[in-house]
Short mmCIF file of C-alpha atoms and ligand atoms in Angstrom, two decimals:
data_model
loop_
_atom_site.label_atom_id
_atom_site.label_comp_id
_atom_site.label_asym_id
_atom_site.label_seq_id
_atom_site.Cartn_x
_atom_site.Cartn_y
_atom_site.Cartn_z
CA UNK A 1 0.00 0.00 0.00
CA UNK A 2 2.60 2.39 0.68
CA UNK A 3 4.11 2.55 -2.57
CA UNK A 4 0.68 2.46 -5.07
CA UNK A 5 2.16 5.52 -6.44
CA UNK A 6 4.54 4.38 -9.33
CA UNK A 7 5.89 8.13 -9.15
CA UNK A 8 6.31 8.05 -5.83
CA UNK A 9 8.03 4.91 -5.53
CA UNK A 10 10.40 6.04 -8.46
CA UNK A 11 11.68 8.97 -6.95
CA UNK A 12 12.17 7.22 -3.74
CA UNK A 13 13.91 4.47 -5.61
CA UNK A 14 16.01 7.18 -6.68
CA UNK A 15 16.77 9.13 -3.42
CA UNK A 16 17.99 5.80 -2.35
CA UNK A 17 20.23 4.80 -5.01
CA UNK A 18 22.11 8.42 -5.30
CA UNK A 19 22.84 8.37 -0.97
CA UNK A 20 24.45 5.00 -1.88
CA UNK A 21 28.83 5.26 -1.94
CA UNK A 22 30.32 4.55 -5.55
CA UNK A 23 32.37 1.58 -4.35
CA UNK A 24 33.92 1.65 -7.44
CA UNK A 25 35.77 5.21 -7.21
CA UNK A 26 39.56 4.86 -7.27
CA UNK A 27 39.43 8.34 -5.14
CA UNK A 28 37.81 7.17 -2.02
CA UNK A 29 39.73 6.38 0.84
CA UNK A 30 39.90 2.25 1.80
CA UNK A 31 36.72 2.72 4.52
CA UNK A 32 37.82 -0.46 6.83
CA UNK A 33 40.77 -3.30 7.47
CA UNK A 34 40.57 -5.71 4.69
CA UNK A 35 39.22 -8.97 6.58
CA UNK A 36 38.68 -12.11 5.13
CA UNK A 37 35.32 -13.32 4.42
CA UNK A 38 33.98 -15.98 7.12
CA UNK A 39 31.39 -18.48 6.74
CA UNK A 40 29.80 -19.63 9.72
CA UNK A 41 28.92 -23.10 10.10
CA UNK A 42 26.88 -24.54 12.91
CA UNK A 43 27.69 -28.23 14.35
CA UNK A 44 24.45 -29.73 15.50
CA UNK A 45 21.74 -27.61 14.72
CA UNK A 46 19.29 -28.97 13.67
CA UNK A 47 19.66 -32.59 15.34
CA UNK A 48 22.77 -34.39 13.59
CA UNK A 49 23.70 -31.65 11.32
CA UNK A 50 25.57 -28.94 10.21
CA UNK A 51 23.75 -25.81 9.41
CA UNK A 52 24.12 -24.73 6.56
CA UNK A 53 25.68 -27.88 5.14
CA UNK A 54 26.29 -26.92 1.67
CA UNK A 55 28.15 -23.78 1.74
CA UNK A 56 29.84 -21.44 -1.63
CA UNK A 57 33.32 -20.18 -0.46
CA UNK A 58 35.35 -18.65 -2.57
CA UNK A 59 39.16 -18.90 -2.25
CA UNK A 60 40.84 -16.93 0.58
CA UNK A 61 37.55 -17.31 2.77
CA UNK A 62 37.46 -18.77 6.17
CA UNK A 63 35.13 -21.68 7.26
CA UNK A 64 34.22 -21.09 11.32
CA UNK A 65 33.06 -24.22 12.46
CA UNK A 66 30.96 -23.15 15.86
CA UNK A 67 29.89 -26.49 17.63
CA UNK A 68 26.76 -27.25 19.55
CA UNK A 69 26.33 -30.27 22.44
CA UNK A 70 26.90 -32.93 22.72
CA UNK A 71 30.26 -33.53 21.09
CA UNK A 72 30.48 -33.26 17.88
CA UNK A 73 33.47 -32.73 15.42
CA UNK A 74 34.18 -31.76 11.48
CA UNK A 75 37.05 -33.78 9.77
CA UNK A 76 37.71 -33.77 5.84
CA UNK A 77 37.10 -36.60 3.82
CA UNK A 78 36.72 -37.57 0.06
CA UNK A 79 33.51 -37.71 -1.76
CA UNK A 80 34.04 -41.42 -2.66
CA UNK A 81 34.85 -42.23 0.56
CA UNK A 82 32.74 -40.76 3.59
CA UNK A 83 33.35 -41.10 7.02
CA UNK A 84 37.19 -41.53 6.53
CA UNK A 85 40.27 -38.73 6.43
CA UNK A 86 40.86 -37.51 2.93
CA UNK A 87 44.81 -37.60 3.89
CA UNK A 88 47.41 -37.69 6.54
CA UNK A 89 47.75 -34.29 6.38
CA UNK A 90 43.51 -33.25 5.47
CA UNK A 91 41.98 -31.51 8.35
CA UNK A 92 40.46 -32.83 11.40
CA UNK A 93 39.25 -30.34 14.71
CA UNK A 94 38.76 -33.04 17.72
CA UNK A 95 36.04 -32.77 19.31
CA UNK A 96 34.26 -30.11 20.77
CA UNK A 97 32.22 -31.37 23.97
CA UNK A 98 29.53 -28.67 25.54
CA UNK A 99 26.59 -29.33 27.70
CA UNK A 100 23.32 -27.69 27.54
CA UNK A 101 22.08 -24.78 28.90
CA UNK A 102 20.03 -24.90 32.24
CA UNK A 103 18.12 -22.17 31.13
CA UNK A 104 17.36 -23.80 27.57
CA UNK A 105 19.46 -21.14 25.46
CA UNK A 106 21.68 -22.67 23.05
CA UNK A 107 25.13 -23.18 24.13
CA UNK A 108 28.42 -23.21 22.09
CA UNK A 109 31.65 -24.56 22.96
CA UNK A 110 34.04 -21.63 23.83
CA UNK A 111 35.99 -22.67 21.10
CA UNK A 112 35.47 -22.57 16.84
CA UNK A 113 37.65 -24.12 14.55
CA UNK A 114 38.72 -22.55 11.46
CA UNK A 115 39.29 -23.58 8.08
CA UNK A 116 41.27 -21.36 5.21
CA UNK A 117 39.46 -21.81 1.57
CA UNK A 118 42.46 -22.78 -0.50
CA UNK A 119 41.66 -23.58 -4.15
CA UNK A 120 38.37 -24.26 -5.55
CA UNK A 121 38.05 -27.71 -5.18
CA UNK A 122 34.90 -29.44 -3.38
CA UNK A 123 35.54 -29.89 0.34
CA UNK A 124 33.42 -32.79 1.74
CA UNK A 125 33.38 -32.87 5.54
CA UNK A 126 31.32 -35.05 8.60
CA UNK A 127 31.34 -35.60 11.76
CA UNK A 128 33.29 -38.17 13.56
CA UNK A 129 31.55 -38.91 16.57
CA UNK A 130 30.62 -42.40 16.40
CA UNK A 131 27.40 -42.07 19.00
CA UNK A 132 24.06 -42.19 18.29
CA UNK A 133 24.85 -44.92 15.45
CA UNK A 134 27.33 -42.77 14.06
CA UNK A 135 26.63 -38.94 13.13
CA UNK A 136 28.67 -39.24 9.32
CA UNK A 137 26.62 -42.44 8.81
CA UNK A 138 23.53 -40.55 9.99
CA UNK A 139 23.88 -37.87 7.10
CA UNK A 140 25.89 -35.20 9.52
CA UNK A 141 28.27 -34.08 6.65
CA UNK A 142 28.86 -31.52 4.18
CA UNK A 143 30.29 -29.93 1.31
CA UNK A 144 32.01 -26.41 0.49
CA UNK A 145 31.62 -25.73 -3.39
CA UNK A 146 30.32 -28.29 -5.09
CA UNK A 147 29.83 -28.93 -8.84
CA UNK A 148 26.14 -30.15 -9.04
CA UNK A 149 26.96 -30.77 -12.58
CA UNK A 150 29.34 -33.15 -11.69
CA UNK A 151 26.60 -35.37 -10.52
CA UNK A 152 28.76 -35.62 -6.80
CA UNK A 153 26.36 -32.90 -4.79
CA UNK A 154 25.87 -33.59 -0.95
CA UNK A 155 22.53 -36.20 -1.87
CA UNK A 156 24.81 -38.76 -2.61
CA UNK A 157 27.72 -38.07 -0.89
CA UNK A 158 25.32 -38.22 2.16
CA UNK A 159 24.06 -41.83 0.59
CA UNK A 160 27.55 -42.95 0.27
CA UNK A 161 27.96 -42.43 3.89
CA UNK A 162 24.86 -44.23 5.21
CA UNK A 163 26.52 -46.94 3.69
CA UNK A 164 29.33 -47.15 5.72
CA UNK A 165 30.59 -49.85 8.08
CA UNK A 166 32.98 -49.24 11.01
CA UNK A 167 33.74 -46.13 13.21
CA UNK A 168 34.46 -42.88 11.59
CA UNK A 169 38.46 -41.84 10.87
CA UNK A 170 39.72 -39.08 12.77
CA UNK A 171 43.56 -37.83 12.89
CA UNK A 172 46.09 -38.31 15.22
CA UNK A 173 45.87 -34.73 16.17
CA UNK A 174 44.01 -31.28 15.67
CA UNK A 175 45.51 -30.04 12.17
CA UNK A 176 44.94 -28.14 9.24
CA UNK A 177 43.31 -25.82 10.50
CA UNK A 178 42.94 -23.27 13.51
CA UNK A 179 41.36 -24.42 16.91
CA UNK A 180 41.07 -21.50 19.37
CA UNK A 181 38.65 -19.22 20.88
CA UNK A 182 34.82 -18.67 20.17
CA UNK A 183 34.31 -15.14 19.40
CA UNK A 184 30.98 -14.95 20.08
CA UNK A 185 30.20 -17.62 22.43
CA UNK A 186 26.85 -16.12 23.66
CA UNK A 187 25.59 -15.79 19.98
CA UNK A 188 23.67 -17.99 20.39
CA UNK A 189 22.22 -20.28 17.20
CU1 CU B 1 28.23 -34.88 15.27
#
């Protein structure tokens, strides 16, 4: 109702657009630090899952893995072969333990692990924890760029993994990646 007026709404259409910076002006100033784009990615919201769980990240971004209770983890893997490490040297976070909230907020652990976007590649990912008949069996995986054309999108990566036998890989050790503290514990998911 407010904008019935096609006059009206043009010429607020167009007080809009002219308050709006030219971005693209070589003479303005850099406005803020350069920081590197982060994707947020929630362990265990909702149920077994992470939220979102197919993600577009384009190289030089961060993945920020925030985790949720009970315990749950986010290793890399191979699309071929869920539920195990991609490599001796692919990523892998531990696991994150954190108990619920008495007052029924939603609780984080105080720490995130962080992932760098290096190349372009897909990056398939699940969860290790092996309770609950197995979270990566149970579909809790997912995948950073994929190539839907390519016929290997997070549907059948996540049948691939309901297929599998045996406990879930995990490394020897936290590694590629950064493990350290929450910035916004109290966010809240
Ligand atoms: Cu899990």
């Amino acid at each position: 109702m407010l904008f019935t007026n096609p006059i009206l709404l043009l010429s607020t259409l167009a007080t809009f657009s002219t308050a709006l910076p030219t971005t693209t002006d070589p003479n303005l100033p850099s406005r803020t630090t350069p920081s590197r784009e982060t994707h947020t990615i929630i362990a265990g919201r909702p149920g077994l899952r992470f939220d979102p769980e197919v993600i577009v990240a384009p190289i030089g971004s961060i993945l920020e893995f925030h985790f949720l209770p009970a315990n749950h983890s986010v290793v890399q893997s191979s699309f071929s072969k869920p539920c195990q490490t991609l490599s001796a040297t692919s990523f892998y976070s531990g696991f994150f333990p954190v108990s619920k909230n008495p007052d029924g907020s939603v609780a984080q652990n105080p720490e995130v692990f962080q992932v760098e976007v290096k190349d372009a590649e897909p990056i398939w990912f699940y969860c290790a924890q092996n309770g609950a008949g197995g979270h990566c069996k149970g579909g809790m995986v997912g995948v950073v760029n994929q190539r839907v054309e390519s016929g290997k999108t997070l549907g059948e990566f996540r049948k691939l993994a309901a297929g599998f036998e045996g406990p879930a890989g995990v490394q020897g050790s936290v590694q590629g990646g950064w493990r350290g503290k929450n910035p916004n514990p109290n966010g809240g998911f």
